[in-house]
Amino acid sequence: MKTKLVLNFNPEASNLPITHNLIAEYGLLVNILRAEIDEIGGKMVIEVSGDDDSTNKGVEYLKKAGVGVRPFKEGVRRNDEICTHCGVCVSICPTSALILDHETRKVTFVEEKCVACGVCIDACPPRAMEILI
Amino acid sequence: MTAMEFKEFVATNGVRKAAKEVDIVTTGTFGAMCSSGAYFNLGHADPPIKIHRAWMDGIPAYAGLAAVDLYLGATELDESNNILHGGAHVIEDLVKGRAVRLKATAYGTDCYPMKEMDTYVSLKTMNQAVMMNVRNAYQNYAAAANSSGKTLYTYMGKLLPELGNATYSSAGEISPLLNDPYYRTIGVGSRIFLGGGEGFVVWEGTQFNPGVARTPRGVPKRPAGTLAVMGDLNGMSQDFLKGLTFTRYGTSLGVGVGIPIPILDEDLASACAVTNDKIFTAIFDYAEQKRSRSVLKEVSYADLSSGRVTIKGKDVPTSPLSSIYKARQITELLKKRILDGSFVVTEPVQRLPLKKSINTLDVRSEKEAMK
Ligand code: SF4
Ligand code: SF4
């Protein structure tokens, strides 16, 4: 099973080899989708693959290490009240997470494909895309 | 019938039958329309003020009209150039029913002694609040791509480097002026759907340029006609009026315009039957920072709306800038309003010009300017 997680670090936790530990100790495959780390801490979006049990244990480990863990669902959002379905974002998104339906001419946000790169945020004219990580 | 329905009707029944049986076709577009704005009459203060400078939610409004008349442009920004909130957003807020902070200064006269005011206004407190857009509903528009090595932020959206994407702006086959290419039914005095409410075409739009190259059926291949429109902000809706931000460019107003086209004869029926594969534009290279950019490729709207075009051997994804989804909603809504009698179709009282060319702005002497 693949799970996308948003991690928030304080400066201490930034120094822990957490991805290494997730891989070595819990047998999870870790794909780093986005990382921003500086002296005041950092944020990271990762995709972990492994069975449920290991994933849960991995998450427990992260929490104990002082890392904030949130499901990715809360990471990137589209505000449907604001979106005009203009389609500006569709040719910008590197993972085709924003798709224009050629029949209805509506734009769908496919969360599973989103890697939280943030490219669409400042491209959306009415500012319907929000990144919260 | 909506423009979409009409095209299908013609495809199965032919132009002759369509001309005979269909009275009116509704067209629509929803997109970023610069050259938009609104004027307001605020009512008189006590003691009276002859406003010299004014700000609405921090955005400067033009006060050089009279004492309490203001014009607020959609692309106007505050002193910090905050592009997330410009004149367009203030207009949207007013339409949403919100109150807007008004600050005004004046030099004071014997008849208008007040020199400063800080208050709130809304559509409910004003005498007039009228959208007045000098250039909307472009008949066709250019498409854009970027051959340079860096991302460009333009009014055509974010253009990724190395031809990473292409953007286009017209609603294509359902866009008003593309269905009436020689302005036979759309002219001064035409009643239109504007921003969810009603308005009128009041003049040719600025940069009106009907003389561009056209297809054998008369459809312009480049930006051509435009419309100046106005209508009461009261009655407009946030669904069809939106403050927009183009990063590192500025603000603009997303405006929904819908125009009914009476099918006068077979010529007009065949004009309204036009489909995206018969409407062409060019993709220009926005990497060139000059007035006339080079054409990367001539394309049809069918190509553009397929989602991909090939430029210089590269497969390039495309993005529309205007919402076809909303444009279609407008054609549906307008059709409904015409059918239930709440929208009355008018004949224009004056045709738009067919001969006219556009001038450019160059550095010139006083004498040269008068030649
Ligand atoms: S650019 Fe923004 S408004 Fe346009 S379709 Fe994408 S999310 Fe919606
Ligand atoms: S954040 Fe990146 S991946 Fe997600 S929708 Fe926006 S552009 Fe696509």
Short mmCIF file of C-alpha atoms and ligand atoms in Angstrom, two decimals, chain A residues 78-79 82-90 98 107 120 123-129, chain B residues 320-321, ligand 1:
data_model
loop_
_atom_site.label_atom_id
_atom_site.label_comp_id
_atom_site.label_asym_id
_atom_site.label_seq_id
_atom_site.Cartn_x
_atom_site.Cartn_y
_atom_site.Cartn_z
CA ARG A 78 -8.61 23.12 -4.44
CA ASN A 79 -11.30 25.48 -3.33
CA ILE A 82 -13.32 29.69 -6.36
CA CYS A 83 -12.26 27.50 -9.29
CA THR A 84 -13.67 28.77 -12.60
CA HIS A 85 -12.56 25.67 -14.53
CA CYS A 86 -10.49 27.87 -16.78
CA GLY A 87 -7.87 25.19 -17.30
CA VAL A 88 -4.75 27.34 -16.84
CA CYS A 89 -3.33 24.77 -14.43
CA VAL A 90 -3.65 21.71 -16.65
CA LEU A 98 -5.22 18.53 -12.89
CA VAL A 107 -11.17 20.63 -14.50
CA CYS A 120 0.00 25.45 -9.81
CA ALA A 123 -0.50 30.00 -11.82
CA CYS A 124 -4.18 29.82 -10.86
CA PRO A 125 -5.70 33.24 -11.66
CA PRO A 126 -8.49 33.22 -9.03
CA ARG A 127 -6.14 31.50 -6.54
CA ALA A 128 -8.25 28.39 -6.05
CA MET A 129 -5.30 26.06 -5.36
CA PRO B 320 -7.18 27.55 -22.08
CA LEU B 321 -7.26 30.79 -20.10
S1 SF4 C 1 -6.22 27.40 -12.84
FE1 SF4 C 1 -7.39 27.55 -10.93
S2 SF4 C 1 -9.42 28.27 -11.57
FE2 SF4 C 1 -8.39 27.54 -13.40
S3 SF4 C 1 -9.06 25.39 -13.54
FE3 SF4 C 1 -7.11 25.39 -12.43
S4 SF4 C 1 -7.72 25.44 -10.27
FE4 SF4 C 1 -9.52 26.05 -11.46
#
